[in-house]
Coordinates of C-alpha atoms and ligand atoms in Angstrom, one line a residue:
M27 CA -21.6 22.1 -5.8
S28 CA -24.6 20.6 -3.5
E29 CA -23.5 18.2 -0.4
I30 CA -23.5 14.6 -1.7
F31 CA -23.0 13.4 2.2
K32 CA -25.7 15.2 3.6
G33 CA -26.0 15.1 7.5
I34 CA -22.6 13.7 7.9
P35 CA -20.4 16.7 9.6
V36 CA -16.4 17.2 9.2
I37 CA -15.0 14.4 11.3
P38 CA -14.2 15.9 15.2
Y39 CA -11.6 14.0 17.3
E40 CA -13.3 13.5 20.7
G41 CA -10.5 11.1 22.5
S42 CA -11.4 7.5 23.7
E43 CA -14.1 8.3 25.9
S44 CA -16.3 9.5 23.2
K45 CA -19.0 8.0 21.7
N46 CA -19.8 9.5 18.7
A47 CA -19.7 7.0 15.8
F48 CA -18.6 10.3 13.9
A49 CA -15.8 11.4 15.6
F50 CA -11.9 10.0 15.9
K51 CA -10.8 8.7 19.5
Y52 CA -7.1 8.2 18.5
Y53 CA -6.7 9.7 15.7
D54 CA -5.6 13.7 16.7
A55 CA -4.3 15.8 13.8
D56 CA -2.0 17.9 15.5
R57 CA -0.9 15.7 18.6
V58 CA 2.9 15.4 18.4
V59 CA 4.3 12.1 18.8
M60 CA 7.9 12.0 18.7
G61 CA 8.5 15.5 17.4
K62 CA 6.0 15.5 14.4
K63 CA 2.5 16.0 14.4
M64 CA 0.2 12.9 13.7
S65 CA -1.0 13.9 10.0
E66 CA 2.9 13.6 9.3
H67 CA 3.3 10.5 10.6
L68 CA 0.2 8.9 8.5
P69 CA -0.5 10.4 5.4
F70 CA -3.3 9.3 4.8
A71 CA -5.4 8.5 1.2
M72 CA -8.4 6.9 -0.3
A73 CA -8.4 4.5 -2.8
W74 CA -10.2 5.5 -5.5
W75 CA -11.6 2.6 -7.1
H76 CA -12.9 1.4 -3.1
N77 CA -14.1 4.2 -2.2
M78 CA -15.6 5.9 -5.2
C79 CA -16.4 3.2 -7.6
A80 CA -17.3 -0.2 -5.7
T81 CA -21.0 -0.9 -5.2
G82 CA -20.3 -4.5 -3.8
V83 CA -20.4 -6.6 -6.8
D84 CA -18.8 -9.8 -6.0
M85 CA -19.1 -13.2 -8.0
F86 CA -22.2 -14.0 -6.2
G87 CA -24.4 -10.8 -6.8
V88 CA -25.0 -7.4 -8.1
G89 CA -23.8 -4.2 -5.8
T90 CA -25.1 -3.4 -2.7
A91 CA -24.4 0.3 -2.4
D92 CA -25.1 3.0 -4.8
K93 CA -22.0 5.3 -5.8
R94 CA -23.8 7.6 -8.1
F95 CA -23.6 10.1 -5.9
G96 CA -26.5 11.9 -7.7
A97 CA -25.4 11.5 -11.7
E98 CA -28.1 10.0 -13.6
A99 CA -26.2 6.4 -14.3
Y100 CA -22.9 4.9 -14.0
G101 CA -20.0 5.2 -17.3
T102 CA -20.5 8.5 -17.9
M103 CA -18.7 11.4 -17.9
E104 CA -21.3 12.8 -15.9
H105 CA -20.8 10.2 -13.4
A106 CA -17.2 10.7 -13.7
K107 CA -17.4 13.9 -12.5
A108 CA -19.8 13.4 -9.1
K109 CA -17.3 10.9 -8.0
V110 CA -15.2 14.0 -8.0
D111 CA -17.4 16.4 -6.3
A112 CA -17.8 13.3 -3.8
A113 CA -14.7 12.4 -3.2
I114 CA -13.3 15.4 -2.5
E115 CA -16.3 16.1 0.1
F116 CA -15.2 13.3 1.7
M117 CA -11.7 13.6 1.7
Q118 CA -12.3 16.9 3.7
K119 CA -14.8 15.9 5.8
L120 CA -12.5 13.1 7.1
G121 CA -9.2 15.0 6.7
I122 CA -7.5 13.0 4.2
K123 CA -5.2 14.8 2.0
Y124 CA -4.0 12.2 -0.4
Y125 CA -6.0 10.0 -3.2
C126 CA -4.8 7.1 -5.1
F127 CA -6.4 5.8 -8.3
H128 CA -6.2 3.7 -11.5
D129 CA -6.7 4.8 -15.3
V130 CA -10.2 3.8 -15.3
D131 CA -11.0 4.4 -12.1
L132 CA -11.2 8.1 -12.7
V133 CA -13.6 7.7 -16.6
P134 CA -14.9 5.1 -18.4
E135 CA -12.8 2.8 -20.7
D136 CA -13.7 3.5 -24.4
A137 CA -13.2 0.4 -27.2
D138 CA -11.0 3.4 -28.7
I139 CA -7.6 4.6 -26.3
N140 CA -7.6 8.3 -27.5
V141 CA -11.2 8.2 -26.4
T142 CA -9.7 7.3 -23.0
N143 CA -7.1 9.6 -23.0
A144 CA -8.9 12.4 -24.2
R145 CA -11.5 11.7 -21.2
L146 CA -8.4 11.5 -18.9
D147 CA -7.3 15.0 -19.6
E148 CA -10.6 16.2 -19.0
I149 CA -10.9 14.3 -16.0
S150 CA -8.1 15.2 -14.2
D151 CA -8.5 19.4 -15.5
Y152 CA -11.9 18.9 -13.4
I153 CA -9.8 17.4 -10.8
L154 CA -7.4 20.3 -10.5
E155 CA -10.1 22.7 -10.9
K156 CA -12.1 21.0 -8.2
T157 CA -8.8 20.6 -5.7
A158 CA -7.3 24.1 -6.3
G159 CA -7.2 26.3 -2.7
T160 CA -7.6 22.7 -1.2
D161 CA -4.8 20.6 0.1
I162 CA -5.8 17.5 -1.4
K163 CA -3.2 15.8 -3.9
C164 CA -2.9 12.6 -5.3
L165 CA -0.4 10.0 -3.6
W166 CA -0.3 8.1 -6.4
G167 CA -1.4 6.8 -9.4
T168 CA -1.1 3.5 -11.7
A169 CA -3.0 1.7 -14.4
N170 CA -5.0 -0.6 -14.5
M171 CA -4.0 -3.8 -16.5
F172 CA -5.7 -6.4 -15.8
G173 CA -9.2 -5.8 -15.8
N174 CA -9.5 -5.2 -19.7
P175 CA -9.2 -9.1 -21.6
R176 CA -6.7 -7.6 -23.6
F177 CA -4.8 -8.3 -20.5
M178 CA -5.6 -11.7 -20.2
N179 CA -1.9 -13.1 -20.6
G180 CA -0.6 -10.4 -18.9
A181 CA 0.6 -7.0 -19.9
G182 CA 4.4 -6.7 -19.6
S183 CA 4.3 -10.0 -19.3
T184 CA 1.7 -10.7 -22.6
N185 CA 2.8 -12.7 -25.2
D186 CA 1.8 -10.4 -27.8
V187 CA 3.9 -7.5 -28.9
D188 CA 0.2 -5.3 -29.5
V189 CA -1.2 -5.7 -26.3
Y190 CA 2.4 -4.5 -24.9
C191 CA 2.0 -1.5 -26.7
F192 CA -1.7 -1.0 -25.2
A193 CA 0.4 -1.7 -21.5
A194 CA 2.7 0.8 -22.7
A195 CA 0.5 3.0 -23.8
Q196 CA -1.8 2.6 -20.9
I197 CA 1.2 3.6 -18.4
K198 CA 2.8 6.5 -20.5
K199 CA -0.7 8.8 -19.9
A200 CA -1.1 7.1 -16.0
I201 CA 2.6 8.7 -15.5
E202 CA 1.1 11.9 -17.4
I203 CA -1.8 12.2 -15.4
T204 CA -0.2 11.5 -11.8
V205 CA 2.2 14.0 -12.4
K206 CA -0.3 16.5 -13.4
L207 CA -2.2 15.9 -10.4
G208 CA 0.9 16.1 -8.3
G209 CA 1.2 12.8 -7.4
R210 CA 4.2 11.3 -5.1
G211 CA 4.3 8.3 -6.3
Y212 CA 3.8 5.6 -9.5
V213 CA 2.3 2.2 -8.6
F214 CA 2.9 -1.2 -10.4
W215 CA 1.1 -3.9 -8.9
G216 CA 0.9 -6.8 -11.6
G217 CA -2.2 -8.5 -11.1
R218 CA -1.8 -10.6 -14.2
E219 CA 1.9 -10.7 -14.3
G220 CA 2.0 -14.3 -13.6
Y221 CA 1.3 -17.3 -15.1
E222 CA -2.1 -20.2 -14.9
T223 CA 0.8 -22.7 -16.2
L224 CA 4.0 -23.2 -16.9
L225 CA 2.8 -25.6 -19.5
N226 CA 2.3 -22.7 -21.8
T227 CA 4.9 -20.3 -20.1
K228 CA 8.2 -18.6 -21.0
M229 CA 8.8 -17.2 -17.5
K230 CA 12.5 -15.8 -17.9
F231 CA 11.7 -13.4 -21.1
E232 CA 7.9 -12.6 -19.7
Q233 CA 10.1 -11.5 -16.3
E234 CA 12.9 -9.2 -18.7
N235 CA 9.5 -7.6 -20.7
I236 CA 8.0 -6.6 -17.1
A237 CA 11.4 -5.2 -16.4
T238 CA 11.9 -3.4 -20.0
L239 CA 8.6 -2.0 -19.7
M240 CA 9.2 -0.6 -15.9
R241 CA 12.7 0.7 -17.5
M242 CA 11.1 2.6 -20.2
A243 CA 8.1 3.8 -17.7
R244 CA 11.0 5.2 -15.7
D245 CA 12.5 7.1 -18.2
F246 CA 9.1 8.6 -19.7
G247 CA 8.4 9.8 -16.2
R248 CA 11.9 11.4 -15.1
S249 CA 11.9 13.2 -18.8
I250 CA 8.6 14.6 -18.1
G251 CA 10.0 16.2 -14.2
F252 CA 8.6 13.2 -12.1
T253 CA 11.1 13.3 -9.2
G254 CA 8.6 10.7 -7.3
T255 CA 9.3 7.2 -6.4
F256 CA 8.0 4.0 -8.6
L257 CA 6.4 1.7 -6.6
I258 CA 5.8 -2.2 -7.3
E259 CA 3.2 -3.8 -4.9
P260 CA 4.1 -7.2 -4.7
K261 CA 1.4 -9.8 -4.1
P262 CA 1.8 -13.8 -4.7
K263 CA -1.5 -14.9 -6.3
E264 CA -4.8 -14.2 -7.1
P265 CA -6.0 -13.2 -9.6
M266 CA -3.1 -15.2 -11.5
K267 CA -2.0 -18.4 -9.7
H268 CA 1.9 -16.9 -9.2
Q269 CA 2.2 -13.6 -9.9
Y270 CA 5.8 -12.7 -10.4
D271 CA 6.0 -9.6 -7.7
F272 CA 5.3 -12.5 -4.8
D273 CA 6.7 -10.6 -1.8
A274 CA 8.7 -7.9 -1.0
A275 CA 12.0 -10.2 -0.8
T276 CA 11.2 -11.6 -4.5
A277 CA 10.4 -8.4 -6.1
I278 CA 13.4 -6.4 -4.3
G279 CA 16.0 -9.1 -6.2
F280 CA 14.0 -8.1 -9.1
L281 CA 14.7 -4.9 -9.2
K282 CA 18.3 -5.7 -8.5
E283 CA 18.5 -8.0 -11.0
F284 CA 17.2 -5.2 -13.8
G285 CA 19.1 -2.4 -12.2
L286 CA 15.8 -0.9 -11.7
D287 CA 16.5 -0.4 -7.5
K288 CA 17.6 3.3 -7.4
D289 CA 14.1 4.4 -8.8
F290 CA 11.9 1.8 -7.3
K291 CA 10.5 1.6 -3.8
M292 CA 8.2 -1.0 -2.5
N293 CA 4.1 -0.2 -2.1
I294 CA 3.1 -3.0 0.8
E295 CA -0.4 -4.1 1.3
A296 CA -1.1 -5.9 4.4
N297 CA -3.3 -8.5 2.9
H298 CA -0.8 -9.5 0.4
A299 CA 1.6 -10.2 3.0
T300 CA -0.8 -12.6 4.7
L301 CA -1.3 -14.5 1.2
A302 CA 2.2 -14.7 0.4
G303 CA 2.2 -16.3 4.2
H304 CA 3.9 -13.7 5.9
T305 CA 2.8 -11.2 8.7
F306 CA 2.3 -7.5 7.4
Q307 CA 5.6 -6.8 9.7
H308 CA 7.8 -8.8 8.0
E309 CA 7.4 -7.5 4.3
L310 CA 7.3 -4.0 5.7
R311 CA 11.2 -5.0 7.7
V312 CA 11.9 -6.7 4.6
S313 CA 11.3 -3.5 2.6
R314 CA 12.9 -1.6 5.6
E315 CA 16.2 -2.9 5.7
N316 CA 16.7 -3.1 1.8
G317 CA 16.3 0.7 2.1
M318 CA 13.1 0.3 -0.2
L319 CA 9.9 0.8 2.1
G320 CA 8.1 3.8 0.4
S321 CA 4.5 3.4 0.8
I322 CA 1.7 0.9 2.4
D323 CA -1.5 0.0 1.2
A324 CA -3.3 0.1 4.4
N325 CA -5.8 -2.9 5.1
Q326 CA -6.3 -6.3 6.3
G327 CA -6.8 -10.1 6.0
D328 CA -9.9 -12.3 6.8
V329 CA -7.7 -14.9 9.2
M330 CA -10.7 -17.4 8.2
L331 CA -10.2 -16.7 4.1
G332 CA -7.5 -17.4 2.0
W333 CA -8.4 -14.2 -0.3
D334 CA -7.9 -10.4 -0.6
T335 CA -10.5 -9.4 1.0
D336 CA -9.1 -5.6 1.6
C337 CA -10.8 -5.4 5.2
F338 CA -10.2 -2.4 6.6
P339 CA -7.7 -2.2 9.0
S340 CA -8.7 -2.9 12.9
N341 CA -6.3 -5.0 14.2
V342 CA -4.4 -2.9 16.6
Y343 CA -1.4 -5.0 17.1
D344 CA -0.8 -5.3 14.0
T345 CA -0.8 -1.3 13.0
T346 CA 1.4 -1.0 15.8
L347 CA 4.3 -3.5 14.5
A348 CA 3.7 -2.0 11.1
M349 CA 4.3 1.7 12.6
Y350 CA 7.3 0.4 14.6
E351 CA 8.7 -0.6 11.4
V352 CA 7.7 2.9 9.3
L353 CA 8.9 4.8 12.8
K354 CA 12.5 2.8 12.3
N355 CA 12.2 3.8 8.9
G356 CA 12.3 7.4 9.4
G357 CA 8.5 7.8 7.6
L358 CA 7.8 7.1 4.0
D359 CA 8.4 9.0 1.2
G360 CA 4.7 7.7 0.2
G361 CA 1.7 7.1 2.6
F362 CA -1.2 4.8 3.6
N363 CA -3.6 4.1 1.0
F364 CA -6.8 2.4 2.5
D365 CA -7.0 -0.5 0.1
S366 CA -9.8 -1.3 1.8
K367 CA -13.8 -1.8 1.1
N368 CA -16.5 -1.8 3.1
R369 CA -18.3 -5.4 3.5
R370 CA -20.6 -5.6 1.3
P371 CA -23.9 -5.5 3.3
S372 CA -21.8 -2.3 4.5
Y373 CA -23.5 0.0 1.6
T374 CA -24.5 3.1 3.2
Y375 CA -22.7 6.5 3.0
E376 CA -22.5 6.5 7.0
D377 CA -20.5 2.8 6.6
M378 CA -17.9 4.4 4.2
F379 CA -17.3 7.2 7.4
H380 CA -17.1 4.7 10.0
A381 CA -14.9 2.3 7.4
F382 CA -12.3 5.5 7.5
V383 CA -12.3 6.4 11.1
L384 CA -12.0 2.8 12.1
G385 CA -8.9 2.3 10.3
M386 CA -7.4 6.3 10.8
D387 CA -7.9 5.3 14.0
S388 CA -6.2 1.6 13.8
F389 CA -3.4 3.5 12.9
A390 CA -3.5 7.0 14.9
Y391 CA -3.5 4.3 18.1
G392 CA -0.6 1.7 16.3
L393 CA 1.6 4.8 16.1
I394 CA 1.2 6.0 20.2
K395 CA 1.9 2.5 20.9
A396 CA 4.8 2.0 18.0
A397 CA 6.7 5.4 19.6
E398 CA 6.1 4.1 23.5
M399 CA 7.5 0.5 23.1
I400 CA 10.7 2.6 21.3
E401 CA 10.3 4.9 23.9
D402 CA 10.1 2.5 26.3
G403 CA 13.3 0.9 26.0
R404 CA 12.9 -2.9 26.9
I405 CA 12.5 -4.6 23.5
E406 CA 15.4 -2.5 21.9
A407 CA 17.4 -3.3 25.0
F408 CA 16.7 -6.6 24.8
I409 CA 17.5 -6.9 20.9
E410 CA 20.8 -5.0 21.9
K411 CA 22.3 -7.4 24.7
K412 CA 20.9 -10.5 22.5
Y413 CA 23.8 -9.4 19.7
A414 CA 26.5 -8.3 21.8
S415 CA 28.4 -10.9 21.7
F416 CA 29.3 -9.4 17.8
E417 CA 30.1 -6.4 19.5
T418 CA 33.8 -8.8 20.9
D419 CA 36.4 -7.7 18.7
L420 CA 36.0 -11.0 17.1
G421 CA 32.1 -10.5 16.2
K422 CA 33.8 -7.2 14.9
K423 CA 36.5 -9.0 12.5
I424 CA 33.5 -11.0 11.3
R425 CA 30.9 -8.3 11.1
A426 CA 33.3 -6.3 8.6
G427 CA 33.8 -9.9 6.2
E428 CA 37.6 -10.2 7.7
A429 CA 37.6 -13.2 9.4
T430 CA 38.4 -16.8 8.0
L431 CA 36.7 -19.9 8.0
E432 CA 40.2 -21.8 9.6
E433 CA 40.3 -19.1 11.9
L434 CA 37.1 -19.9 13.3
A435 CA 37.1 -23.4 13.4
A436 CA 40.7 -23.3 15.2
R437 CA 38.7 -21.0 17.8
A438 CA 35.6 -23.6 18.2
A439 CA 38.3 -26.4 18.5
E440 CA 40.6 -24.4 20.8
M441 CA 36.8 -23.7 22.9
K442 CA 35.9 -27.4 22.3
S443 CA 32.4 -26.9 23.2
V444 CA 30.2 -24.1 23.6
A445 CA 27.3 -23.0 26.1
L446 CA 23.9 -22.3 24.4
P447 CA 23.3 -18.6 23.3
M448 CA 20.6 -16.5 25.5
S449 CA 17.3 -17.6 25.4
G450 CA 15.1 -15.7 22.8
S451 CA 12.7 -14.3 25.5
Q452 CA 9.8 -13.8 23.2
E453 CA 7.2 -14.7 25.6
Y454 CA 8.7 -11.8 27.8
L455 CA 9.0 -9.7 24.7
E456 CA 5.0 -10.2 23.7
G457 CA 4.3 -9.3 27.2
V458 CA 6.2 -6.6 27.1
M459 CA 4.3 -5.5 24.0
N460 CA 1.2 -5.9 25.6
N461 CA 2.1 -3.7 28.8
V462 CA 2.7 -0.9 26.4
L463 CA -0.5 -1.9 24.3
L464 CA -2.6 -2.1 27.1
K465 CA -1.8 0.5 29.0
Ligands
XUL24 C1 -5.4 -5.4 -6.2 C2 -4.8 -4.4 -5.1 C3 -4.4 -3.3 -6.3 C4 -3.0 -2.2 -6.1 C5 -3.6 -1.3 -7.3 O1 -5.2 -6.5 -4.4 O2 -3.8 -4.5 -4.2 O3 -5.7 -2.4 -6.1 O4 -3.6 -1.6 -5.0 O5 -3.5 -1.9 -8.8
CO25 CO1 -3.2 -2.5 -3.2

């Protein structure tokens, strides 16, 4: 196999003093943080769609990047295989072990689904052959049920039973391929599972159908030996005006309502969190506290723009808070998928590497600092103190659900008035965080 990313070496760790653009400054795979190697804390993954497929096309212009990787033309099986070769070389040069894919990222889609499925069989054989003897594996797979015009009214939420069958068929095949490639997860991102207007929409009906599709997917996956996690990736809008998996709390409520919460967890994407009006940390906290933090789509939005920009993560304040949640979660069953793309003017192979060095270093730095925050203890100690009144006999009784409203009202009447609770001390805590971050 001839080298595709010529002149770009295997990326070494050189430390924060290094000025080498092709070296990690913070990501040191073997460094042990809180008893585990960085590479184990941070199972990084490459998103096939952004990295191997996207050329920078936007609503205003054609692509700028050449992603043929030596193939004659786009949209052929020769090109599909060139992408596999490029992906493996790219991952090996960065020391990344995982990739994520949609069915149609791997092969060109044909008008006949049987042809597409045969191509998926062929490409997955090719991936297995080329990754044999490496430690490269699938993190998660998914079916693209938003690109093809048949899904214009949704996939699980479609009004058309024949389209629903195509959604089922794509999911079935994508689960098979995910299992074949050793995937740890299977993702549902409901890009078209929502509505443009309630004037033409049966909301409950659509949500029930989505749940039925997920239930069938779960049963099929388990029947062919998939032991990994099914994941919902919440996003409030874009492409639809309203999407049913609005945010983690909504998606978790949906899973509980339909009895899917034992098999499904959340795949939290930073930019989707901000689109929902939440911080990334909020979505991770909601998922974690419900025992449903499964995986992360690592990216960030642009504060000046109101859409899903999928920027590579650079904000170490946010990655630190994210890693704080991940450490508190005891890690992830999934990993950190860079659902991130180079900016349109960053069109070279070198830019692809710079982007991953940035993202991996941002999360490595976040991991180091989150561990320091926990070890520092000031924030934890403050939280303990803030809720200490619930450690009293009365507090414990309330927490155990054994107190009555009458009893508590009687106590209030006896006290007559109450002092303010202790200060929230936000500025002190932000100062502690800065102190740790800037050390
Ligand atoms: C879209 C998005 C998807 C999912 C997989 O915003 O994040 O790429 O990650 O379908
Ligand atoms: Co995503």
